[in-house]
Amino acid sequence: IGGSVATVATSSPGVAAVAAVPPGKGGERGNCEVGPFSRRGPWECGAVREAGAQGSVSGRASESPPRLGGAVVVEDQPDVSAVLSAYNQQGDPTLYEEYYSGLKHFIECSLDCHRAELSQLFYPLFVHMYLELVYNQHESEAKSFFERFHGDQECYYQDDLRVLSSLTKKEHMKGNETMLDFRTSKFVLRISRDSYQLLKRHLQEKQNNQIWNIVQEHLYIDIFDGMPRSKQQIDAMVGSLAGEAKREANKAKVFFGLLKEPEFDVPLDDEDEEGENEEGKPKKKKPKKDNVGSKSKKQDPNAPPQNRIPLPELKDSDKLDKVMNMKEAARRVRLGPECLPSICFYTFLNAYQGLTAVDITDDSSMIVGGFADSTVRVWSVTPKKLRSVKTAADLSLIDKESDDVLERIMDEKTASELKILYGHSGPVYGTSFSPDRNYLLSCSEDGTVRLWSLQTFTCLVGYKGHNYPVWDTQFSPYGYYFVSGGHDRVARLWATDHYQPLRIFAGHLADVTCTRFHPNSNYIATGSADRTIRLWDVLNGNCVRIFTGHKGPIHSLAFSPNGRFLATGATDGRVLLWDIGHGLMVGELKGHTDTVYALRFSRDGEILASGSMDNTVRLWDAVKAFEDLETDDFTTATGHINLPENSQDLLLGTYMTKSTPVVHLHFTRRNLLLAAGAYSSQ
Amino acid sequence: MEAAKMASPKSAPKDAQVMAQILKDMGITEYEPRVINQMLEFAYRYVTTILEDAKIYSSHAKKSSVDADDVRLAIQCRTDQSFTSPPPRDFLLDIARHKNQAPLPLIKPYSGPRLPPDRYCLTAPNYRLKALHKKVSSTAGRITVPRLSVGAVSSRPSTPTLGAPSAQAVSVAAKVGAPVSLAGQRFTVQIPSSQPAGKSATPTPPTVQNVLINPSLLGPKNILITNVVSQGPAEPNALKRKHEDDDDYDTL
């Protein structure tokens, strides 16, 4: 089965492939530059030869795409012809419509319980068959095939189908990396064993051999033992460009616990006390022991070891910041369904649709906006103005031993509420403050990530690596590391003192649109335009989780403060909740009608706030959404649970703005919710 | 974005209607009206470039007319040049595998601001100082170079005193990398005066304005502070020192 395909490819890739080119392509440039010599170099030849050896069906659980039948695709000639050879044996193009409608008929006549699962086959088969016709230059057959069957596909694939409808010639496919990746990676389907047996029996009958070949070539069927899934369950999990996630992809152990905070004493201050008691004597002050941090001495089994990845040591200023944090935490409002947070909205006026990124510092003292005119503007949220450090000449004149030396190094003449940072040469799509508020990162369409100093308000470094627009960047919660993701479909991990990235996270099929660190800084979540979210291990760059289910590119990610859960928002308006440890979807929050651009958990994880392009902020009950998660062995084995339709119960409030899409959300240390967006007047 | 305004068939040229239809087919429903003009300009420019290239290739191959092969070659060359696409997936996986093998580097404690080596940073000065012709023996000690700002506002207008350093600082645009010996150097600073009172008229002979130099580290002969009043056009003429050799401090 499928053996005929494999044999063609195992022979010398260059020569045999040319022979297999159909006559219609004779005059084409496929004739020149055939052979193992190509511009790219030796690694590519190795890949092509390796491809021939693995023409079989069984997909591997490893991360790299299984190479089949010479389907390694780069822009060069040899691989084009090698790829063609894979498609050549698939049969008469004019019969494709018959094959497809035959399968359609079979599935529609099957039992109800199997029909939903088998219907998953329609979309990947449709796309692969269409792309084969286009690649083999049967344009008219491709067009009629598309016309006839594109209406049958699920509504959430409409965007992909529109892109496909514009690909009518082989040349159109060359520049479209996403489509090329789609063709070379296997689309994963999860089907129960009973349904699979049914399908296999039907397809192995003689007249359906062609479809069976295609299924083996391009699909990976992950079989699970259990009840067939209902349409509703399937609809919740499908939608990504690569199908669903294989069960093995989500089996690796993930250390989702938090790192232990260092313990130290919190000295009480004058401000904390109500004042002196009546006798006029100052009250006795006892330092409070810090017990906001971990209570138990023993290591949380789910937390990574402290030195798993190197982290910067705590400086004195960091310790002071932590003390401040704890004091604020003591005054924090406990939120819940009875006690909703107040929301303070910062509206950017006169931005002319140019506001593309917003970030707020952890202590809510500064707000930064990245704009389409390539500027980065920093405002002070508190009455305290932004000052830059004095010049070196002046600094040599001040008294270094005085107590307020940190105030004296600031130059009062430069105090202003707004600082504008110039440097990028394209719209600024992502901004991120460092946790110690000394640095600011910004990433832009010009392909660079810039590090700015917030003490001199000048640019320090430009990190070049992505050569294409960078869509998002974020500092690690401990500083020093930062992650960026862009149009080149990879996310990169950098350290501020290395001019090249430390880790490259490759695997997405389309642009990486959103990147976030886990609170313990050991993992990075990336959301992509291929509608999946991947969780990567910083230590070795492996992808440890793949979450599918969104029907549009992902634009927002938020980890819960305890590190166990992840909330994601996309252009389909849904917010999905994921359990990282088990690798399962545990909740679906429906309500928004447009892209969800901002997600944030409250400081203790009780409330999830979501902000969207539909000009609303919604608050959801996170405690209730995550309780009762008794994922028994059955569900964790099969990889899905029954999601209750409880969006309405979990919704605590909807707050509308006056035509201002919400771009950023931030809970202050006392659980006041800050939101930001640019007023758009229509 | 304003909703698309469909031009009435009478007024919109056929090209514009075709472009509007293409946008509609691609699923774009909301766009500013000028997008159509931009798309048409792009389409026209692209096709013209391709056809010109194709003509060149066809004449190079000594053909009598341009045919499809020439056009295809022209498209291919242009695509490699202007419309580059990101690297293919296997290439990315390969370099990722290579990069991810190296362990994460250990972090040196207490090392100040953690930045890459200086040549990868943007912190070097973006100006150069002109050297004097005659060299005087350098004085000992480290000298802090005065910060020279181009375009910065010096906040207070100065009263000039010749020969004495003024206490005002001139803020700097860039941090200076290494201290430079001041001996034997003449400072030529062009600061467009943007005082609140005066205009920002830059008189043709450049004027040396407030420069803070630590005089104790300089030989007395080398103090060449010329403080110039920056209010009003009448006065500078009296105090301006004309420097013949510093009209353009870019050329040394």
PDB file of N, CA and C in Angstrom, chain A residues 390-443:
ATOM      1  N   LYS A 390      21.734  61.968  35.150  1.00  0.00           N
ATOM      2  CA  LYS A 390      22.592  63.105  34.802  1.00  0.00           C
ATOM      3  C   LYS A 390      23.744  62.661  33.920  1.00  0.00           C
ATOM      4  N   THR A 391      24.383  63.622  33.327  1.00  0.00           N
ATOM      5  CA  THR A 391      25.549  63.311  32.493  1.00  0.00           C
ATOM      6  C   THR A 391      26.715  62.917  33.383  1.00  0.00           C
ATOM      7  N   ALA A 392      27.690  62.309  32.788  1.00  0.00           N
ATOM      8  CA  ALA A 392      28.824  61.814  33.584  1.00  0.00           C
ATOM      9  C   ALA A 392      29.530  62.953  34.295  1.00  0.00           C
ATOM     10  N   ALA A 393      29.609  64.082  33.650  1.00  0.00           N
ATOM     11  CA  ALA A 393      30.294  65.222  34.280  1.00  0.00           C
ATOM     12  C   ALA A 393      29.572  65.622  35.549  1.00  0.00           C
ATOM     13  N   ASP A 394      28.252  65.698  35.472  1.00  0.00           N
ATOM     14  CA  ASP A 394      27.496  66.080  36.657  1.00  0.00           C
ATOM     15  C   ASP A 394      27.541  64.995  37.708  1.00  0.00           C
ATOM     16  N   LEU A 395      27.550  63.761  37.270  1.00  0.00           N
ATOM     17  CA  LEU A 395      27.541  62.671  38.240  1.00  0.00           C
ATOM     18  C   LEU A 395      28.808  62.683  39.069  1.00  0.00           C
ATOM     19  N   SER A 396      29.891  63.137  38.485  1.00  0.00           N
ATOM     20  CA  SER A 396      31.135  63.144  39.264  1.00  0.00           C
ATOM     21  C   SER A 396      31.091  64.204  40.337  1.00  0.00           C
ATOM     22  N   LEU A 397      30.124  65.105  40.236  1.00  0.00           N
ATOM     23  CA  LEU A 397      30.098  66.210  41.204  1.00  0.00           C
ATOM     24  C   LEU A 397      29.245  65.904  42.420  1.00  0.00           C
ATOM     25  N   ILE A 398      28.395  64.865  42.330  1.00  0.00           N
ATOM     26  CA  ILE A 398      27.479  64.668  43.456  1.00  0.00           C
ATOM     27  C   ILE A 398      28.159  63.852  44.535  1.00  0.00           C
ATOM     28  N   ASP A 399      27.564  63.922  45.695  1.00  0.00           N
ATOM     29  CA  ASP A 399      28.087  63.229  46.858  1.00  0.00           C
ATOM     30  C   ASP A 399      27.584  61.798  46.825  1.00  0.00           C
ATOM     31  N   LYS A 400      28.517  60.856  46.660  1.00  0.00           N
ATOM     32  CA  LYS A 400      28.066  59.478  46.489  1.00  0.00           C
ATOM     33  C   LYS A 400      27.661  58.832  47.789  1.00  0.00           C
ATOM     34  N   GLU A 401      27.984  59.470  48.881  1.00  0.00           N
ATOM     35  CA  GLU A 401      27.695  58.805  50.155  1.00  0.00           C
ATOM     36  C   GLU A 401      26.355  59.216  50.727  1.00  0.00           C
ATOM     37  N   SER A 402      25.718  60.162  50.098  1.00  0.00           N
ATOM     38  CA  SER A 402      24.485  60.655  50.724  1.00  0.00           C
ATOM     39  C   SER A 402      23.387  59.607  50.596  1.00  0.00           C
ATOM     40  N   ASP A 403      22.403  59.728  51.462  1.00  0.00           N
ATOM     41  CA  ASP A 403      21.350  58.711  51.503  1.00  0.00           C
ATOM     42  C   ASP A 403      20.494  58.729  50.261  1.00  0.00           C
ATOM     43  N   ASP A 404      20.261  59.912  49.774  1.00  0.00           N
ATOM     44  CA  ASP A 404      19.333  59.990  48.634  1.00  0.00           C
ATOM     45  C   ASP A 404      20.107  60.048  47.323  1.00  0.00           C
ATOM     46  N   VAL A 405      21.169  59.302  47.283  1.00  0.00           N
ATOM     47  CA  VAL A 405      21.988  59.355  46.060  1.00  0.00           C
ATOM     48  C   VAL A 405      21.181  58.933  44.836  1.00  0.00           C
ATOM     49  N   LEU A 406      20.218  58.019  45.046  1.00  0.00           N
ATOM     50  CA  LEU A 406      19.418  57.584  43.898  1.00  0.00           C
ATOM     51  C   LEU A 406      18.547  58.714  43.372  1.00  0.00           C
ATOM     52  N   GLU A 407      18.216  59.652  44.206  1.00  0.00           N
ATOM     53  CA  GLU A 407      17.479  60.803  43.721  1.00  0.00           C
ATOM     54  C   GLU A 407      18.418  61.804  43.090  1.00  0.00           C
ATOM     55  N   ARG A 408      19.603  61.906  43.666  1.00  0.00           N
ATOM     56  CA  ARG A 408      20.506  62.935  43.160  1.00  0.00           C
ATOM     57  C   ARG A 408      21.051  62.617  41.781  1.00  0.00           C
ATOM     58  N   ILE A 409      21.093  61.337  41.446  1.00  0.00           N
ATOM     59  CA  ILE A 409      21.645  61.048  40.116  1.00  0.00           C
ATOM     60  C   ILE A 409      20.661  61.416  39.022  1.00  0.00           C
ATOM     61  N   MET A 410      19.446  61.697  39.377  1.00  0.00           N
ATOM     62  CA  MET A 410      18.476  62.056  38.357  1.00  0.00           C
ATOM     63  C   MET A 410      18.565  63.528  38.032  1.00  0.00           C
ATOM     64  N   ASP A 411      18.405  63.810  36.799  1.00  0.00           N
ATOM     65  CA  ASP A 411      18.532  65.194  36.333  1.00  0.00           C
ATOM     66  C   ASP A 411      17.155  65.820  36.301  1.00  0.00           C
ATOM     67  N   GLU A 412      16.941  66.764  37.188  1.00  0.00           N
ATOM     68  CA  GLU A 412      15.611  67.365  37.270  1.00  0.00           C
ATOM     69  C   GLU A 412      15.230  68.111  36.014  1.00  0.00           C
ATOM     70  N   LYS A 413      16.220  68.589  35.298  1.00  0.00           N
ATOM     71  CA  LYS A 413      15.891  69.388  34.116  1.00  0.00           C
ATOM     72  C   LYS A 413      15.217  68.545  33.049  1.00  0.00           C
ATOM     73  N   THR A 414      15.399  67.237  33.105  1.00  0.00           N
ATOM     74  CA  THR A 414      14.814  66.408  32.058  1.00  0.00           C
ATOM     75  C   THR A 414      13.489  65.805  32.479  1.00  0.00           C
ATOM     76  N   ALA A 415      12.910  66.318  33.543  1.00  0.00           N
ATOM     77  CA  ALA A 415      11.676  65.703  34.033  1.00  0.00           C
ATOM     78  C   ALA A 415      10.539  65.995  33.079  1.00  0.00           C
ATOM     79  N   SER A 416       9.848  64.973  32.692  1.00  0.00           N
ATOM     80  CA  SER A 416       8.659  65.180  31.862  1.00  0.00           C
ATOM     81  C   SER A 416       7.766  63.980  32.026  1.00  0.00           C
ATOM     82  N   GLU A 417       6.521  64.148  31.618  1.00  0.00           N
ATOM     83  CA  GLU A 417       5.600  63.029  31.761  1.00  0.00           C
ATOM     84  C   GLU A 417       5.718  62.046  30.629  1.00  0.00           C
ATOM     85  N   LEU A 418       6.234  62.515  29.511  1.00  0.00           N
ATOM     86  CA  LEU A 418       6.279  61.674  28.322  1.00  0.00           C
ATOM     87  C   LEU A 418       7.697  61.652  27.788  1.00  0.00           C
ATOM     88  N   LYS A 419       8.143  60.467  27.409  1.00  0.00           N
ATOM     89  CA  LYS A 419       9.421  60.376  26.711  1.00  0.00           C
ATOM     90  C   LYS A 419       9.156  59.647  25.406  1.00  0.00           C
ATOM     91  N   ILE A 420       9.705  60.178  24.349  1.00  0.00           N
ATOM     92  CA  ILE A 420       9.530  59.526  23.054  1.00  0.00           C
ATOM     93  C   ILE A 420      10.855  58.899  22.648  1.00  0.00           C
ATOM     94  N   LEU A 421      10.801  57.665  22.235  1.00  0.00           N
ATOM     95  CA  LEU A 421      12.015  56.945  21.850  1.00  0.00           C
ATOM     96  C   LEU A 421      11.967  56.681  20.359  1.00  0.00           C
ATOM     97  N   TYR A 422      12.946  57.198  19.666  1.00  0.00           N
ATOM     98  CA  TYR A 422      13.009  57.014  18.221  1.00  0.00           C
ATOM     99  C   TYR A 422      14.090  56.015  17.899  1.00  0.00           C
ATOM    100  N   GLY A 423      13.863  55.245  16.880  1.00  0.00           N
ATOM    101  CA  GLY A 423      14.918  54.301  16.500  1.00  0.00           C
ATOM    102  C   GLY A 423      14.453  53.253  15.524  1.00  0.00           C
ATOM    103  N   HIS A 424      13.235  52.767  15.723  1.00  0.00           N
ATOM    104  CA  HIS A 424      12.745  51.735  14.815  1.00  0.00           C
ATOM    105  C   HIS A 424      12.441  52.325  13.456  1.00  0.00           C
ATOM    106  N   SER A 425      12.440  51.459  12.458  1.00  0.00           N
ATOM    107  CA  SER A 425      12.074  51.938  11.127  1.00  0.00           C
ATOM    108  C   SER A 425      10.833  51.238  10.619  1.00  0.00           C
ATOM    109  N   GLY A 426       9.960  50.873  11.514  1.00  0.00           N
ATOM    110  CA  GLY A 426       8.714  50.268  11.111  1.00  0.00           C
ATOM    111  C   GLY A 426       7.785  50.267  12.302  1.00  0.00           C
ATOM    112  N   PRO A 427       6.505  49.938  12.100  1.00  0.00           N
ATOM    113  CA  PRO A 427       5.565  49.944  13.225  1.00  0.00           C
ATOM    114  C   PRO A 427       6.054  49.036  14.348  1.00  0.00           C
ATOM    115  N   VAL A 428       5.805  49.467  15.563  1.00  0.00           N
ATOM    116  CA  VAL A 428       6.273  48.739  16.742  1.00  0.00           C
ATOM    117  C   VAL A 428       5.153  47.828  17.197  1.00  0.00           C
ATOM    118  N   TYR A 429       5.368  46.532  17.093  1.00  0.00           N
ATOM    119  CA  TYR A 429       4.280  45.594  17.352  1.00  0.00           C
ATOM    120  C   TYR A 429       4.283  44.989  18.746  1.00  0.00           C
ATOM    121  N   GLY A 430       5.356  45.154  19.486  1.00  0.00           N
ATOM    122  CA  GLY A 430       5.371  44.574  20.830  1.00  0.00           C
ATOM    123  C   GLY A 430       6.278  45.370  21.733  1.00  0.00           C
ATOM    124  N   THR A 431       5.868  45.512  22.983  1.00  0.00           N
ATOM    125  CA  THR A 431       6.686  46.228  23.955  1.00  0.00           C
ATOM    126  C   THR A 431       6.648  45.457  25.257  1.00  0.00           C
ATOM    127  N   SER A 432       7.728  45.584  26.029  1.00  0.00           N
ATOM    128  CA  SER A 432       7.768  44.862  27.304  1.00  0.00           C
ATOM    129  C   SER A 432       8.728  45.555  28.246  1.00  0.00           C
ATOM    130  N   PHE A 433       8.261  45.830  29.465  1.00  0.00           N
ATOM    131  CA  PHE A 433       9.134  46.395  30.492  1.00  0.00           C
ATOM    132  C   PHE A 433       9.903  45.269  31.157  1.00  0.00           C
ATOM    133  N   SER A 434      11.115  45.558  31.613  1.00  0.00           N
ATOM    134  CA  SER A 434      11.820  44.559  32.416  1.00  0.00           C
ATOM    135  C   SER A 434      11.262  44.624  33.834  1.00  0.00           C
ATOM    136  N   PRO A 435      11.355  43.520  34.584  1.00  0.00           N
ATOM    137  CA  PRO A 435      10.764  43.516  35.931  1.00  0.00           C
ATOM    138  C   PRO A 435      11.410  44.537  36.864  1.00  0.00           C
ATOM    139  N   ASP A 436      12.691  44.880  36.611  1.00  0.00           N
ATOM    140  CA  ASP A 436      13.325  45.862  37.493  1.00  0.00           C
ATOM    141  C   ASP A 436      13.165  47.283  36.965  1.00  0.00           C
ATOM    142  N   ARG A 437      12.379  47.441  35.900  1.00  0.00           N
ATOM    143  CA  ARG A 437      12.032  48.754  35.354  1.00  0.00           C
ATOM    144  C   ARG A 437      13.238  49.540  34.866  1.00  0.00           C
ATOM    145  N   ASN A 438      14.318  48.849  34.572  1.00  0.00           N
ATOM    146  CA  ASN A 438      15.469  49.563  34.024  1.00  0.00           C
ATOM    147  C   ASN A 438      15.488  49.556  32.512  1.00  0.00           C
ATOM    148  N   TYR A 439      14.843  48.546  31.925  1.00  0.00           N
ATOM    149  CA  TYR A 439      14.938  48.377  30.485  1.00  0.00           C
ATOM    150  C   TYR A 439      13.554  48.255  29.886  1.00  0.00           C
ATOM    151  N   LEU A 440      13.516  48.564  28.604  1.00  0.00           N
ATOM    152  CA  LEU A 440      12.290  48.410  27.842  1.00  0.00           C
ATOM    153  C   LEU A 440      12.652  47.726  26.539  1.00  0.00           C
ATOM    154  N   LEU A 441      11.835  46.773  26.147  1.00  0.00           N
ATOM    155  CA  LEU A 441      12.049  46.109  24.866  1.00  0.00           C
ATOM    156  C   LEU A 441      10.979  46.545  23.893  1.00  0.00           C
ATOM    157  N   SER A 442      11.331  46.633  22.638  1.00  0.00           N
ATOM    158  CA  SER A 442      10.305  46.873  21.636  1.00  0.00           C
ATOM    159  C   SER A 442      10.684  46.106  20.382  1.00  0.00           C
ATOM    160  N   CYS A 443       9.677  45.529  19.725  1.00  0.00           N
ATOM    161  CA  CYS A 443       9.964  44.772  18.509  1.00  0.00           C
ATOM    162  C   CYS A 443       9.120  45.349  17.391  1.00  0.00           C
TER     163      CYS A 443
END
